[in-house]
């Protein structure tokens, strides 16, 4: 059975004082069975997370890495650097990186390769825009995004990765994907993986990343092909993040 994974992406938020308070609130919570927790923080806070979360049940990671191993790339962060700070995860291909920085599917795959070379688990983001969904191009867009990852990473690389479906049209827009829409896309992604490998399809975690909150977490986490969440703004509040994690734990208990 696939464990649930709840990943909190703080984006460009946080401070040393606020971060410590967040971790203290998290540490006061009993360990949740069958749920993995990870917090993805801005790079300047990785040392603090290593100090505060070391030895805890919550992993930490970066929000992005370079597609290069090392070199004259000002402002970039290498996968090996994340590894030095005890990171277990990193994100690649987040919709904001694709939109604001023009990252291509091939670049996302290259970032994943760098992560895997350092034994990091890449959380690989996929998703369509509102215009693409309204034009009926959701499957076309994601077939290409996933196809590039499968071609470059292969079954072995994908088996060491996590997928995250981010419907761009449901992030910060006031629109929400229905549970039926979420399940439909997640099941489709798993079927696409099955065409490459049944083992891969059975075991790969597919997270949902479209404005997940405690208010909708119970319903979303109960969907059969949703293996957790990539949580944005709600992850900044420890109790909100924990409420989502509890919903995931309850969903896991129901499927045992």
XYZ file of C-alpha atoms in Angstrom:
256
model
C 0.000 0.000 0.000
C 1.272 3.477 -0.875
C 1.813 5.744 2.120
C 0.330 9.219 2.002
C 2.795 12.088 1.578
C 1.978 15.615 2.731
C 4.483 18.163 1.446
C 4.329 21.782 2.557
C 5.731 24.272 0.038
C 6.382 27.558 1.841
C 7.339 29.344 -1.380
C 8.941 32.746 -0.561
C 7.707 32.911 3.024
C 9.231 32.357 6.434
C 11.537 33.872 9.031
C 13.827 32.310 11.594
C 11.403 33.102 14.434
C 8.278 31.999 12.565
C 9.994 28.843 11.331
C 10.957 27.779 14.832
C 7.408 28.331 16.109
C 6.077 26.236 13.215
C 8.438 23.367 13.987
C 7.587 23.455 17.703
C 3.894 23.145 16.878
C 4.642 20.237 14.574
C 6.735 18.453 17.189
C 3.889 18.667 19.696
C 1.752 16.483 17.405
C 1.822 12.689 17.873
C 3.380 10.757 15.011
C 0.857 9.919 12.295
C 0.951 6.371 10.986
C 1.244 5.767 7.232
C 1.801 9.475 6.525
C 5.094 11.017 5.470
C 5.590 14.729 6.155
C 8.006 17.043 4.393
C 8.460 20.808 4.472
C 9.977 22.556 1.446
C 11.597 25.793 2.567
C 13.516 28.691 0.983
C 17.194 27.766 0.650
C 18.449 30.203 3.350
C 16.450 28.248 5.961
C 17.759 24.777 5.151
C 20.411 24.872 7.889
C 17.769 25.881 10.424
C 15.472 23.059 9.326
C 18.318 20.575 9.567
C 18.947 21.719 13.131
C 15.298 21.799 14.203
C 13.953 18.742 12.384
C 16.952 16.418 12.550
C 15.862 13.113 14.076
C 12.152 13.981 13.747
C 9.463 12.288 11.666
C 9.286 15.284 9.314
C 11.688 15.508 6.373
C 12.763 18.754 4.727
C 13.779 19.765 1.257
C 14.295 22.468 -1.343
C 11.809 24.161 -3.622
C 13.989 23.972 -6.720
C 17.429 22.871 -7.915
C 19.649 23.544 -10.894
C 19.680 21.288 -13.922
C 23.485 21.506 -13.754
C 25.798 19.638 -11.395
C 28.072 22.631 -10.662
C 29.644 25.629 -12.369
C 29.312 29.324 -13.149
C 25.541 29.552 -12.714
C 24.861 32.586 -10.533
C 21.943 32.172 -8.158
C 21.493 28.464 -8.806
C 21.456 25.760 -6.125
C 22.974 22.356 -6.877
C 21.388 19.096 -5.754
C 24.608 18.267 -3.900
C 24.156 21.439 -1.831
C 20.702 20.362 -0.723
C 22.127 16.991 0.183
C 24.709 18.629 2.460
C 21.870 20.100 4.494
C 20.195 16.736 4.997
C 17.433 17.282 2.468
C 15.467 14.270 1.336
C 13.203 15.951 -1.237
C 13.187 18.713 -3.807
C 10.565 20.086 -6.184
C 11.042 20.200 -9.951
C 8.722 21.773 -12.492
C 6.456 23.723 -10.158
C 3.924 25.720 -12.172
C 5.387 28.999 -10.917
C 8.827 28.006 -12.195
C 7.382 26.939 -15.534
C 5.382 30.163 -15.922
C 7.729 32.777 -14.441
C 11.033 31.270 -15.556
C 9.996 29.479 -18.738
C 11.208 26.082 -17.607
C 10.651 23.371 -20.190
C 9.726 19.734 -19.711
C 13.265 18.738 -20.693
C 14.737 21.087 -18.063
C 12.416 19.632 -15.436
C 13.600 16.133 -16.316
C 17.231 17.304 -16.137
C 16.593 18.705 -12.661
C 15.099 15.380 -11.650
C 18.216 13.626 -12.909
C 20.382 15.886 -10.777
C 18.201 15.165 -7.752
C 18.305 11.416 -8.264
C 22.090 11.474 -8.651
C 22.249 12.863 -5.108
C 19.676 10.391 -3.734
C 17.072 13.133 -3.409
C 13.433 12.396 -4.185
C 12.139 14.820 -6.819
C 8.515 15.908 -6.573
C 7.673 16.361 -10.263
C 4.869 18.823 -10.940
C 2.444 18.525 -13.855
C -0.641 20.499 -14.715
C -2.655 22.455 -17.239
C -3.683 26.106 -17.455
C -7.265 27.351 -17.518
C -7.017 28.015 -21.260
C -5.753 24.491 -21.892
C -8.499 22.911 -19.791
C -11.238 24.952 -21.427
C -9.860 23.963 -24.839
C -10.069 20.289 -23.852
C -6.299 19.896 -23.946
C -5.685 18.585 -20.404
C -4.740 15.076 -21.552
C -2.643 16.390 -24.437
C -0.640 18.739 -22.210
C -0.004 16.239 -19.479
C 0.702 13.384 -21.883
C 3.586 15.475 -23.174
C 4.777 16.535 -19.707
C 4.685 12.997 -18.350
C 6.016 11.498 -21.574
C 9.189 13.583 -21.436
C 9.772 12.495 -17.833
C 9.225 8.831 -18.693
C 11.490 9.040 -21.732
C 14.374 10.742 -19.922
C 14.136 9.233 -16.445
C 12.917 5.791 -17.453
C 11.060 3.403 -15.192
C 13.921 3.302 -12.684
C 14.121 7.070 -12.284
C 10.370 7.519 -12.125
C 10.105 4.815 -9.467
C 12.344 6.968 -7.258
C 10.229 10.081 -7.868
C 6.873 11.511 -6.808
C 4.305 13.091 -9.147
C 2.211 16.110 -8.192
C -0.810 17.191 -10.218
C -1.203 20.980 -10.073
C -4.189 22.280 -12.020
C -2.883 25.812 -12.555
C -6.431 27.060 -13.028
C -7.296 26.021 -9.455
C -4.357 27.695 -7.682
C -5.144 31.092 -6.198
C -7.896 31.780 -8.733
C -10.974 31.197 -6.621
C -11.856 28.205 -8.799
C -11.641 24.684 -7.389
C -11.269 21.310 -8.978
C -14.016 18.944 -7.878
C -13.036 15.641 -6.257
C -14.326 13.903 -9.400
C -12.036 16.020 -11.606
C -9.064 15.329 -9.318
C -9.660 11.581 -9.278
C -10.143 11.497 -13.048
C -6.750 13.108 -13.709
C -4.912 11.099 -11.057
C -6.341 7.841 -12.412
C -5.351 8.921 -15.931
C -1.782 9.664 -14.787
C -1.561 6.268 -13.127
C -2.835 4.591 -16.285
C -0.186 6.394 -18.329
C 2.447 5.103 -15.909
C 0.974 1.605 -16.252
C 1.670 1.686 -19.962
C 5.352 1.957 -19.055
C 5.262 -0.398 -16.059
C 2.539 -1.927 -13.918
C 4.871 -1.869 -10.915
C 5.511 1.831 -11.434
C 1.797 2.593 -11.654
C 1.061 0.605 -8.513
C 3.781 2.173 -6.389
C 4.341 5.762 -7.512
C 2.844 8.402 -5.226
C 0.696 10.978 -7.021
C -0.013 14.093 -4.955
C -2.679 16.709 -5.519
C -1.557 20.335 -5.466
C -4.530 22.556 -6.214
C -5.229 24.787 -3.191
C -5.460 21.981 -0.624
C -6.807 23.129 2.758
C -8.139 21.451 5.876
C -11.662 22.224 4.605
C -11.286 20.009 1.525
C -8.544 17.619 2.683
C -10.794 14.870 4.031
C -12.618 14.453 0.726
C -9.475 14.748 -1.396
C -7.339 12.373 0.664
C -10.067 9.712 0.454
C -9.819 9.519 -3.354
C -8.299 6.176 -4.404
C -5.595 7.601 -6.664
C -4.617 10.576 -4.484
C -1.573 9.685 -2.403
C -1.201 12.955 -0.552
C -0.886 16.662 -1.202
C 1.534 19.369 -2.236
C 0.266 22.135 0.032
C 0.971 25.799 -0.633
C -0.341 28.645 1.522
C -2.086 26.371 4.007
C 1.257 24.827 4.957
C 2.432 28.114 6.480
C 0.073 27.573 9.402
C 1.227 24.559 11.390
C -2.237 23.602 12.618
C -3.661 23.789 9.089
C -0.815 21.632 7.765
C -1.375 19.141 10.583
C -5.117 19.022 9.918
C -4.382 18.022 6.321
C -1.953 15.376 7.568
C -4.595 14.006 9.948
C -7.058 13.754 7.057
C -4.459 11.755 5.142
C -3.906 9.480 8.128
C -7.642 8.778 8.443
C -7.858 7.988 4.736
C -4.963 5.527 5.100
C -6.661 3.789 8.003
C -9.843 3.311 5.985
C -7.945 1.550 3.181
C -5.993 -0.842 5.403
